[in-house]
Coordinates of C-alpha atoms in Angstrom, one line a residue:
M152 CA 154.6 -23.4 112.6
R153 CA 152.2 -24.9 115.4
D154 CA 148.4 -25.8 114.9
K155 CA 146.4 -23.1 115.2
G156 CA 144.2 -24.6 117.1
G157 CA 145.7 -26.2 119.7
P158 CA 145.2 -26.1 123.5
Q159 CA 148.1 -23.5 124.3
S160 CA 145.7 -21.1 122.7
G161 CA 143.2 -21.5 125.9
Y162 CA 142.9 -22.2 129.3
S163 CA 146.9 -22.6 130.4
Q164 CA 147.3 -19.3 128.7
D165 CA 144.8 -17.7 130.2
V166 CA 145.7 -18.5 134.1
E167 CA 149.6 -17.2 133.8
L168 CA 147.6 -13.7 132.7
L169 CA 145.7 -14.2 135.3
S170 CA 148.9 -14.2 138.2
I171 CA 150.2 -10.6 136.0
G172 CA 147.5 -9.2 137.9
T173 CA 146.9 -8.0 140.9
E174 CA 143.4 -8.0 143.1
P175 CA 142.8 -4.8 144.7
R176 CA 143.8 -4.5 148.5
K177 CA 140.6 -4.6 150.4
E178 CA 139.9 -1.5 151.5
R179 CA 137.4 -0.7 154.9
A180 CA 133.4 0.4 153.8
D181 CA 134.0 4.1 154.2
A182 CA 137.2 4.3 152.3
A183 CA 135.8 2.4 149.4
R184 CA 132.7 5.1 149.4
N185 CA 135.0 7.9 149.2
R186 CA 137.3 5.9 146.1
A187 CA 133.3 5.0 144.4
R188 CA 132.6 8.7 145.1
I189 CA 135.8 10.2 143.8
L190 CA 136.0 8.1 140.3
A191 CA 132.0 8.4 139.4
A192 CA 133.4 12.9 139.9
A193 CA 135.8 12.6 137.8
A194 CA 134.4 10.5 135.0
R195 CA 131.1 13.1 135.1
L196 CA 134.0 16.2 134.8
F197 CA 135.9 14.2 132.4
A198 CA 133.2 13.9 130.6
V199 CA 132.1 17.6 130.1
H200 CA 134.9 18.9 130.4
G201 CA 137.6 17.2 128.7
V202 CA 140.4 15.6 131.0
A203 CA 142.9 18.4 130.5
A204 CA 140.5 21.1 131.6
V205 CA 139.3 19.7 134.9
S206 CA 141.2 19.8 138.5
M207 CA 142.0 17.8 141.8
D208 CA 140.4 20.9 143.3
Q209 CA 137.1 20.2 141.4
I210 CA 137.8 16.7 141.3
A211 CA 137.2 17.0 144.9
A212 CA 134.9 19.3 145.3
E213 CA 132.1 17.9 142.9
A214 CA 133.0 14.4 145.1
G215 CA 132.8 15.7 148.1
V216 CA 135.6 15.2 150.3
G217 CA 139.2 17.3 150.6
K218 CA 141.9 18.7 148.9
G219 CA 144.0 16.0 151.3
T220 CA 142.2 12.8 150.9
L221 CA 142.0 13.0 147.3
F222 CA 146.2 13.5 146.5
R223 CA 146.6 10.8 149.7
R224 CA 144.3 8.6 147.4
F225 CA 145.2 8.8 143.8
G226 CA 148.8 11.5 144.2
D227 CA 147.9 13.5 141.2
K228 CA 145.7 13.4 138.5
A229 CA 147.3 10.6 135.9
G230 CA 147.4 8.7 139.7
L231 CA 143.7 9.1 139.5
A232 CA 143.4 8.4 134.9
V233 CA 144.6 4.6 135.9
A234 CA 142.8 4.3 138.8
L235 CA 139.7 5.1 136.5
L236 CA 141.4 3.3 133.6
D237 CA 141.2 0.1 136.0
Q238 CA 137.3 0.3 136.5
R239 CA 137.3 0.1 132.4
E240 CA 139.6 -2.3 131.7
R241 CA 138.9 -4.7 133.9
D242 CA 135.6 -5.6 131.5
L243 CA 138.6 -5.9 128.0
Q244 CA 140.4 -7.9 130.6
D245 CA 137.6 -10.5 131.7
A246 CA 136.5 -10.6 127.6
I247 CA 140.0 -11.5 127.5
L248 CA 140.1 -14.3 130.3
S249 CA 136.4 -16.0 129.9
G250 CA 134.7 -13.8 127.5
P251 CA 133.8 -15.9 124.0
P252 CA 135.9 -16.6 120.8
P253 CA 137.7 -15.5 119.1
L254 CA 138.5 -12.7 121.8
G255 CA 138.1 -15.1 124.8
P256 CA 139.2 -19.0 125.0
G257 CA 138.9 -21.3 122.0
A258 CA 139.7 -19.2 119.1
P259 CA 143.3 -20.1 116.9
P260 CA 145.7 -17.6 118.5
L261 CA 146.3 -15.7 115.6
E262 CA 142.5 -15.0 115.2
R263 CA 142.4 -14.0 119.3
L264 CA 145.8 -11.9 118.9
V265 CA 143.4 -9.6 115.6
A266 CA 140.5 -9.9 118.2
F267 CA 142.4 -8.5 121.2
L268 CA 144.3 -5.5 118.8
R269 CA 140.6 -4.9 117.2
A270 CA 138.9 -4.5 120.8
Y271 CA 142.0 -2.8 121.9
A272 CA 142.0 -0.2 119.0
E273 CA 138.9 0.9 120.2
F274 CA 139.2 1.0 124.0
L275 CA 141.8 3.1 123.0
D276 CA 139.7 5.6 121.3
E277 CA 136.7 5.5 123.9
N278 CA 139.9 6.5 126.5
L279 CA 141.5 8.4 124.4
E280 CA 142.5 11.4 127.3
L281 CA 142.7 9.1 130.2
I282 CA 145.6 7.0 128.4
H283 CA 147.3 9.7 127.8
L284 CA 146.9 11.2 130.6
S285 CA 148.2 8.2 131.9
E286 CA 150.6 7.0 130.1
T287 CA 152.9 10.2 129.4
A288 CA 152.5 11.4 133.1
S289 CA 156.5 10.4 133.5
P290 CA 159.1 9.5 131.0
G291 CA 158.2 5.4 130.6
A292 CA 155.7 5.8 132.3
R293 CA 153.5 3.8 129.2
Y294 CA 155.5 0.5 129.7
R295 CA 155.6 0.5 133.8
I296 CA 151.5 0.6 133.9
G297 CA 150.1 -2.6 135.4
A298 CA 147.7 -2.8 132.2
Y299 CA 150.2 -2.5 129.4
R300 CA 152.5 -5.5 130.7
L301 CA 149.1 -7.5 131.1
W302 CA 148.4 -6.3 127.0
H303 CA 152.1 -7.6 126.3
R304 CA 152.0 -10.7 128.2
H305 CA 148.7 -11.6 125.7
V306 CA 150.2 -10.8 122.9
A307 CA 153.4 -12.1 123.2
L308 CA 151.7 -15.8 124.6
Q309 CA 149.3 -15.5 121.1
I310 CA 152.7 -14.8 119.2
A311 CA 154.6 -17.5 120.7
A312 CA 150.8 -20.3 120.3
A313 CA 151.1 -19.9 116.4
R314 CA 155.2 -19.5 115.5
D315 CA 157.6 -20.6 118.3
D316 CA 160.5 -19.4 115.7
L317 CA 159.8 -15.8 115.8
D318 CA 160.5 -13.3 118.6
A319 CA 157.3 -13.1 120.6
E320 CA 158.2 -11.0 123.5
Y321 CA 159.6 -8.5 121.0
L322 CA 156.9 -8.8 118.4
A323 CA 154.5 -8.0 120.9
H324 CA 155.9 -4.4 121.4
V325 CA 155.9 -3.7 117.5
L326 CA 152.1 -4.3 117.4
L327 CA 151.1 -2.4 120.8
A328 CA 153.6 0.7 119.4
P329 CA 151.0 2.2 117.3
L330 CA 148.0 2.1 120.4
A331 CA 150.6 4.2 122.0
A332 CA 147.7 6.9 123.4
D333 CA 150.5 9.5 122.1
Q334 CA 150.5 8.7 118.5
R335 CA 147.0 7.5 118.6
K336 CA 146.4 11.7 119.8
A337 CA 148.9 13.1 116.9
L338 CA 147.3 10.9 114.4
R339 CA 143.6 10.4 114.7
E340 CA 142.4 13.0 112.3
E341 CA 144.2 11.3 109.9
F342 CA 143.8 7.7 110.5
T343 CA 140.1 6.6 111.4
L344 CA 139.5 3.8 113.8
S345 CA 138.7 1.0 111.1
R346 CA 141.4 1.6 109.2
V347 CA 143.9 1.1 112.7
Q348 CA 141.8 -1.9 113.4
D349 CA 142.6 -3.3 109.5
G350 CA 146.3 -2.0 109.4
L351 CA 147.2 -4.0 113.2
A352 CA 145.2 -6.6 111.8
G353 CA 147.0 -6.8 108.3
A354 CA 150.0 -6.8 110.6
A355 CA 149.5 -9.3 113.0
R356 CA 148.1 -11.8 109.9
A357 CA 151.7 -10.7 107.6
I358 CA 154.0 -11.6 111.2
V359 CA 152.2 -15.0 112.2
E360 CA 152.4 -16.0 108.4
Q361 CA 155.3 -15.2 107.3
P362 CA 157.5 -18.1 106.0
T363 CA 159.6 -20.3 109.1
T364 CA 162.7 -19.4 109.3
G365 CA 163.1 -22.8 110.4
R366 CA 164.9 -22.6 113.5
R367 CA 162.9 -22.4 117.0
R368 CA 163.4 -19.3 119.1
P369 CA 165.6 -20.6 122.1
S370 CA 163.6 -21.9 125.6
S371 CA 163.2 -19.1 128.5
S372 CA 165.3 -21.6 130.5
R373 CA 168.3 -21.3 127.9
R374 CA 167.7 -17.4 127.6
Q375 CA 168.1 -17.2 131.5
R376 CA 170.7 -19.2 131.6
S377 CA 172.7 -16.3 128.5
S378 CA 171.0 -13.7 130.9
S379 CA 172.8 -15.2 134.1
R380 CA 176.0 -15.4 132.8
G381 CA 176.1 -12.0 130.3
R382 CA 174.9 -10.3 134.1
Q383 CA 177.9 -12.2 136.4
G384 CA 180.7 -11.0 133.5
R385 CA 179.2 -7.6 133.5
S386 CA 179.2 -7.8 137.5
S387 CA 182.7 -9.3 137.2
T388 CA 183.7 -5.9 135.1
R389 CA 182.5 -3.8 137.6
R390 CA 184.2 -5.1 140.2
G391 CA 187.6 -5.4 138.5
G392 CA 187.5 -1.6 137.6
S393 CA 186.9 -0.6 141.2

């Protein structure tokens, strides 16, 4: 097991996280105003009526823009949900990258991991309808959106910083699985937020504090070489069958 309080839990990991996100493209002033007006209108309507009950026509009317502008800008209601969530997720991202510990840098990896799982569970409950819409827009949508890739990378980095003998990439998916919006929506009445948070914290501690296997995970370069050999083998098989 690695030193849980070492520097690997701090700056270098957070710089890596920054590379995952992308800065929003620069917009003309009028386009930026339209975007802000649309997002504000959607937020108001969603808060009053619920996400499912609000149509794109209603949002366009509330924002004072044409329906064509709305659809060109966001595609559909799921795209609008992603954009609205992006604004709200930035606060959580900022807390991870530069906020105080244990959520931000400076705490041991396990404590940062637990703090994130608790914080995201709360964020999920506060924005459940929007997140559910964005994650279920199409099969596998949850795993393609940038936010999930950022959360997954952060969780994997904390696991890897605490233990170098675990499959951090896979276990990050394991810990994030109970935070899927469709699961939370289905089980919300049965499991309170505090119960979910405590359960996730316990699962994270059990994973990181389990007895060591005595084996180190293969380095990324070794995994890449192995993957490359596998791809070459598959490629030659396809060519041979053609």
